[in-house]
Short mmCIF file of C-alpha atoms in Angstrom, two decimals:
data_model
loop_
_atom_site.label_atom_id
_atom_site.label_comp_id
_atom_site.label_asym_id
_atom_site.label_seq_id
_atom_site.Cartn_x
_atom_site.Cartn_y
_atom_site.Cartn_z
CA MET A 1 0.00 0.00 0.00
CA TRP A 2 1.34 3.41 -0.88
CA ILE A 3 -0.48 6.70 -0.32
CA CYS A 4 0.34 9.46 -2.80
CA PRO A 5 -0.73 13.03 -2.02
CA ASN A 6 0.01 15.32 -4.95
CA VAL A 7 2.07 18.42 -4.10
CA LEU A 8 1.98 20.56 -7.22
CA HIS A 9 2.94 23.94 -8.61
CA TYR A 10 1.03 25.57 -11.48
CA GLU A 11 2.31 28.69 -13.18
CA TYR A 12 -0.17 31.52 -13.51
CA LEU A 13 1.04 32.42 -17.02
CA PRO A 14 2.99 29.46 -18.45
CA PRO A 15 4.64 29.88 -21.86
CA GLU A 16 2.71 28.63 -24.86
CA ASN A 17 3.33 25.01 -25.74
CA ALA A 18 2.71 23.54 -29.17
CA TRP A 19 1.92 20.12 -27.69
CA ILE A 20 -0.33 20.71 -24.68
CA ASN A 21 -2.32 23.70 -23.44
CA ALA A 22 -1.58 23.77 -19.72
CA TRP A 23 -4.83 25.67 -19.02
CA ALA A 24 -7.22 24.01 -21.44
CA ARG A 25 -10.45 25.49 -20.04
CA VAL A 26 -9.80 29.07 -21.16
CA PRO A 27 -6.72 30.95 -22.39
CA ALA A 28 -4.28 31.80 -19.62
CA PRO A 29 -4.69 33.14 -17.08
CA ASP A 30 -7.42 30.74 -15.96
CA VAL A 31 -8.07 32.52 -12.68
CA MET A 32 -10.60 30.05 -11.33
CA MET A 33 -8.54 26.92 -11.96
CA TYR A 34 -5.31 28.58 -10.83
CA GLY A 35 -7.10 29.61 -7.65
CA ARG A 36 -8.28 26.04 -7.15
CA GLN A 37 -4.71 24.79 -7.33
CA ASP A 38 -3.55 27.60 -5.05
CA PHE A 39 -6.18 26.46 -2.53
CA ALA A 40 -4.50 23.05 -2.55
CA ASN A 41 -1.29 24.43 -1.07
CA ARG A 42 -2.80 27.16 1.09
CA VAL A 43 -5.56 25.09 2.70
CA GLY A 44 -6.17 21.61 1.31
CA PHE A 45 -2.73 20.17 2.02
CA TRP A 46 -2.89 21.14 5.67
CA ARG A 47 -6.38 19.74 6.16
CA MET A 48 -5.29 16.47 4.58
CA LEU A 49 -2.11 16.44 6.64
CA GLU A 50 -4.13 16.44 9.86
CA ALA A 51 -5.91 13.29 8.68
CA VAL A 52 -2.61 11.72 7.60
CA ASP A 53 -1.11 12.40 11.02
CA ARG A 54 -4.14 11.14 12.95
CA HIS A 55 -3.97 7.77 11.20
CA GLY A 56 -0.19 7.48 10.98
CA MET A 57 -0.19 7.15 7.18
CA ARG A 58 3.18 6.98 5.46
CA CYS A 59 3.16 9.05 2.29
CA THR A 60 4.97 9.39 -1.01
CA ALA A 61 4.37 12.88 -2.35
CA VAL A 62 3.75 13.09 -6.09
CA LEU A 63 5.90 16.16 -6.42
CA ASN A 64 6.47 19.08 -8.75
CA ALA A 65 9.99 20.08 -7.73
CA GLU A 66 9.19 23.80 -7.83
CA ALA A 67 6.49 23.29 -5.20
CA LEU A 68 9.27 22.83 -2.66
CA ILE A 69 10.65 26.28 -3.46
CA GLN A 70 7.30 28.02 -3.72
CA ASN A 71 5.90 26.43 -0.54
CA PRO A 72 8.69 26.10 2.05
CA SER A 73 6.26 25.40 4.88
CA ILE A 74 4.91 22.37 2.98
CA ARG A 75 8.47 21.29 2.23
CA ASP A 76 9.37 21.49 5.91
CA ALA A 77 6.26 19.55 6.94
CA MET A 78 7.08 16.73 4.52
CA VAL A 79 10.74 16.62 5.55
CA GLU A 80 9.77 16.54 9.23
CA ARG A 81 7.58 13.47 8.56
CA ASP A 82 10.23 11.81 6.40
CA TRP A 83 7.95 11.53 3.40
CA ASP A 84 9.18 9.89 0.24
CA TYR A 85 8.92 11.62 -3.15
CA LEU A 86 7.80 10.54 -6.61
CA GLY A 87 8.94 12.99 -9.27
CA HIS A 88 6.17 14.64 -11.25
CA GLY A 89 8.22 17.10 -13.24
CA ILE A 90 9.51 20.52 -12.32
CA ASN A 91 6.04 22.03 -12.42
CA ASN A 92 2.63 21.02 -13.75
CA THR A 93 2.46 23.53 -16.60
CA ARG A 94 5.53 22.61 -18.68
CA PHE A 95 6.06 19.25 -20.30
CA VAL A 96 8.66 17.05 -21.99
CA HIS A 97 6.84 16.53 -25.29
CA GLY A 98 9.04 17.52 -28.21
CA LEU A 99 12.28 17.57 -26.21
CA ALA A 100 15.35 15.93 -27.70
CA GLY A 101 16.92 13.15 -25.67
CA THR A 102 19.65 15.36 -24.20
CA GLU A 103 17.10 18.04 -23.32
CA GLU A 104 14.81 15.55 -21.60
CA ALA A 105 17.73 14.09 -19.65
CA ALA A 106 18.71 17.59 -18.51
CA TYR A 107 15.12 18.20 -17.42
CA TYR A 108 15.11 15.14 -15.14
CA ARG A 109 18.55 15.97 -13.78
CA ARG A 110 17.33 19.43 -12.82
CA MET A 111 14.17 18.03 -11.23
CA ARG A 112 16.20 15.57 -9.16
CA GLN A 113 18.73 18.24 -8.22
CA ILE A 114 16.02 20.55 -6.84
CA VAL A 115 14.47 17.76 -4.79
CA HIS A 116 17.82 16.74 -3.33
CA GLU A 117 18.77 20.31 -2.49
CA GLN A 118 15.43 20.96 -0.80
CA THR A 119 14.85 17.65 1.01
CA GLY A 120 18.13 15.76 1.11
CA LYS A 121 16.55 12.81 -0.70
CA THR A 122 17.38 11.41 -4.14
CA LEU A 123 14.43 10.60 -6.36
CA LYS A 124 14.16 6.94 -7.30
CA GLY A 125 10.95 7.19 -9.30
CA THR A 126 9.16 9.61 -11.54
CA GLY A 127 6.15 10.09 -13.77
CA GLY A 128 4.62 12.96 -15.65
CA PRO A 129 4.93 15.94 -15.54
CA GLY A 130 1.32 16.89 -15.96
CA PRO A 131 -1.01 14.36 -17.58
CA GLN A 132 1.39 11.41 -17.83
CA ALA A 133 3.75 13.23 -20.19
CA ALA A 134 6.49 11.09 -21.68
CA THR A 135 8.40 10.57 -24.93
CA GLU A 136 9.50 7.37 -26.62
CA ASN A 137 12.92 7.96 -25.04
CA THR A 138 11.71 8.39 -21.46
CA PRO A 139 12.26 4.85 -20.06
CA ASP A 140 15.78 4.63 -21.50
CA ILE A 141 16.67 8.08 -20.19
CA LEU A 142 15.34 7.33 -16.71
CA ALA A 143 17.28 4.07 -16.48
CA GLN A 144 20.47 5.75 -17.69
CA LEU A 145 20.08 8.44 -15.04
CA GLY A 146 19.71 5.86 -12.27
CA PHE A 147 15.96 6.06 -11.63
CA THR A 148 14.57 2.68 -10.63
CA TYR A 149 10.87 3.09 -11.35
CA HIS A 150 8.43 4.81 -13.72
CA SER A 151 4.83 5.36 -12.64
CA ASP A 152 2.94 6.22 -15.83
CA TRP A 153 1.99 2.82 -17.21
CA PHE A 154 -1.09 1.72 -15.20
CA HIS A 155 -0.83 -1.78 -16.62
CA ASP A 156 -0.53 -4.18 -13.69
CA ASP A 157 -1.24 -4.74 -9.99
CA MET A 158 2.40 -5.44 -9.22
CA PRO A 159 5.73 -3.98 -10.35
CA THR A 160 6.96 -5.22 -13.71
CA PRO A 161 10.29 -4.81 -15.51
CA LEU A 162 10.52 -2.40 -18.43
CA ARG A 163 12.95 -3.24 -21.22
CA VAL A 164 15.56 -0.48 -21.51
CA ARG A 165 18.79 -0.16 -23.48
CA SER A 166 20.92 -0.04 -20.34
CA GLY A 167 20.36 -0.22 -16.62
CA ARG A 168 17.23 -1.50 -14.89
CA LEU A 169 13.80 0.10 -14.64
CA ILE A 170 10.43 -1.11 -13.42
CA SER A 171 6.87 0.03 -13.89
CA MET A 172 5.35 0.85 -10.50
CA PRO A 173 1.57 0.47 -10.02
CA TYR A 174 0.39 4.04 -9.59
CA ALA A 175 -3.35 4.73 -9.71
CA MET A 176 -5.52 6.05 -12.50
CA ASP A 177 -8.78 4.52 -11.21
CA ILE A 178 -8.05 4.93 -7.48
CA ASN A 179 -7.22 8.55 -8.17
CA ASP A 180 -9.50 11.31 -6.95
CA SER A 181 -8.79 13.69 -9.84
CA PRO A 182 -10.38 11.82 -12.78
CA PHE A 183 -12.95 10.22 -10.46
CA LEU A 184 -14.30 13.37 -8.81
CA GLY A 185 -14.03 15.21 -12.11
CA SER A 186 -16.78 13.03 -13.57
CA ALA A 187 -20.19 12.16 -12.13
CA PHE A 188 -19.07 10.82 -8.75
CA GLU A 189 -18.46 12.15 -5.27
CA ALA A 190 -16.33 11.33 -2.24
CA GLU A 191 -18.58 8.63 -0.79
CA ASP A 192 -18.42 6.81 -4.14
CA PHE A 193 -14.63 7.07 -4.06
CA VAL A 194 -14.57 5.51 -0.57
CA ASP A 195 -16.66 2.59 -1.80
CA MET A 196 -14.35 2.06 -4.79
CA VAL A 197 -11.23 2.14 -2.61
CA LYS A 198 -12.72 -0.50 -0.30
CA ARG A 199 -13.77 -2.78 -3.15
CA HIS A 200 -10.38 -2.47 -4.83
CA PHE A 201 -8.55 -3.13 -1.58
CA ASP A 202 -10.68 -6.17 -0.72
CA VAL A 203 -9.83 -7.94 -3.98
CA LEU A 204 -6.10 -7.19 -3.80
CA TYR A 205 -5.98 -8.17 -0.14
CA ARG A 206 -7.54 -11.53 -0.95
CA GLU A 207 -5.26 -12.09 -3.95
CA GLY A 208 -2.28 -10.98 -1.90
CA GLU A 209 -2.45 -14.19 0.11
CA HIS A 210 -0.89 -15.94 -2.90
CA SER A 211 1.07 -13.22 -4.68
CA GLY A 212 2.11 -9.78 -3.53
CA LYS A 213 -0.02 -6.93 -4.88
CA VAL A 214 0.54 -3.19 -4.86
CA MET A 215 -2.26 -0.69 -4.30
CA CYS A 216 -1.87 3.06 -4.69
CA VAL A 217 -4.29 5.73 -3.53
CA SER A 218 -3.64 8.99 -5.37
CA LEU A 219 -4.98 12.13 -3.71
CA HIS A 220 -5.09 15.83 -4.56
CA PRO A 221 -5.38 18.49 -1.84
CA SER A 222 -7.49 20.61 -4.17
CA LEU A 223 -10.13 17.86 -4.00
CA PHE A 224 -9.91 15.82 -0.82
CA GLY A 225 -8.67 18.83 1.07
CA GLN A 226 -12.10 20.40 0.68
CA ALA A 227 -14.05 20.69 3.93
CA HIS A 228 -17.00 18.63 2.69
CA ARG A 229 -14.77 15.68 1.69
CA ILE A 230 -12.26 15.36 4.52
CA LYS A 231 -14.39 12.98 6.60
CA TYR A 232 -14.36 10.54 3.69
CA LEU A 233 -10.57 10.62 3.59
CA GLU A 234 -10.61 9.74 7.28
CA GLU A 235 -12.89 6.80 6.47
CA ILE A 236 -10.46 5.57 3.81
CA PHE A 237 -7.48 5.74 6.15
CA GLU A 238 -9.37 4.02 8.96
CA TYR A 239 -10.37 1.15 6.64
CA LEU A 240 -6.88 0.64 5.25
CA ARG A 241 -5.40 0.62 8.74
CA SER A 242 -7.91 -1.94 10.03
CA TYR A 243 -6.36 -4.93 8.21
CA GLU A 244 -3.34 -6.92 9.35
CA GLY A 245 -0.59 -8.00 6.99
CA VAL A 246 -0.59 -4.82 4.91
CA TRP A 247 2.79 -3.23 4.26
CA HIS A 248 2.21 0.52 4.41
CA ALA A 249 5.25 1.43 2.34
CA THR A 250 6.74 4.21 0.25
CA GLY A 251 7.46 4.10 -3.45
CA SER A 252 11.20 3.79 -2.81
CA GLU A 253 10.71 0.92 -0.37
CA ILE A 254 8.54 -1.02 -2.81
CA SER A 255 11.00 -0.42 -5.62
CA ASP A 256 14.01 -1.42 -3.51
CA HIS A 257 12.28 -4.62 -2.38
CA TYR A 258 11.29 -5.58 -5.90
CA MET A 259 14.77 -4.92 -7.30
CA ALA A 260 16.40 -6.97 -4.53
CA HIS A 261 14.02 -9.94 -4.48
CA CYS A 262 11.93 -10.10 -7.67
CA TYR A 263 13.52 -8.34 -10.65
CA ASP A 264 15.96 -11.05 -11.73
CA ASN A 265 13.36 -13.82 -11.56
CA ALA A 266 10.85 -11.67 -13.47
CA MET A 267 13.38 -10.93 -16.22
CA ALA A 268 14.30 -14.61 -16.48
CA TYR A 269 10.61 -15.47 -16.89
CA LEU A 270 10.10 -12.79 -19.54
CA ASN A 271 13.16 -14.07 -21.41
CA GLY A 272 11.78 -17.62 -21.36
CA VAL A 273 14.41 -18.93 -18.97
CA GLY A 274 12.24 -20.02 -16.05
CA GLN A 275 9.01 -19.61 -14.12
#
């Protein structure tokens, strides 16, 4: 089990991008949506943090590196609690589409540098930035730079190796379904999300008796940090904490365990060498 609050930074007036419009609702500045994201760091994060602390949840922040600079109080709160970090780009309004390989590599180096300077931790995993932005070169670049996991694939309930030209890289089960952003952005509300989390957990918990499974709950302070939803987040945490035999881990811990105990056997199986 890994819990992933998103800690993001959106630029008010990002430069135009030929590939993706960062503010797709209206031309920038989109005051309403920018304000919603600003609420996340001013209010929503802190409301969620109280629930996290009450239930002793270990968290892996899905992180725009610039959020650490723009929000030092949030940075300090995460460092104090020894949170882990999953890279999500430098900010959430500039992307890697169209970058040459050397440019994309420089982008990830800069992202990792900022995180290390601000928190003392070295990123092991990344995804994004923005809406799962990647290029055909991304897995190879990440492996070459020493990242161990990529979180944008959504294709399994357990880590799986990704073939790269050099190094080792795995796909980590992040959440697109158990993710409040697409879910609450459609025709559902928080109580529906709670029900889905429970149903998803119940199946993986049962299957986990025979083979380890990974479940991610992805949360956004702009959504679950709202006053009318916070009690449902408490219900989720209470449910997840009520079961024995669940490893409440971080992304780095899951990745390290898989690399040490599972990766070689998985690669041998994929190469037709064994079971």
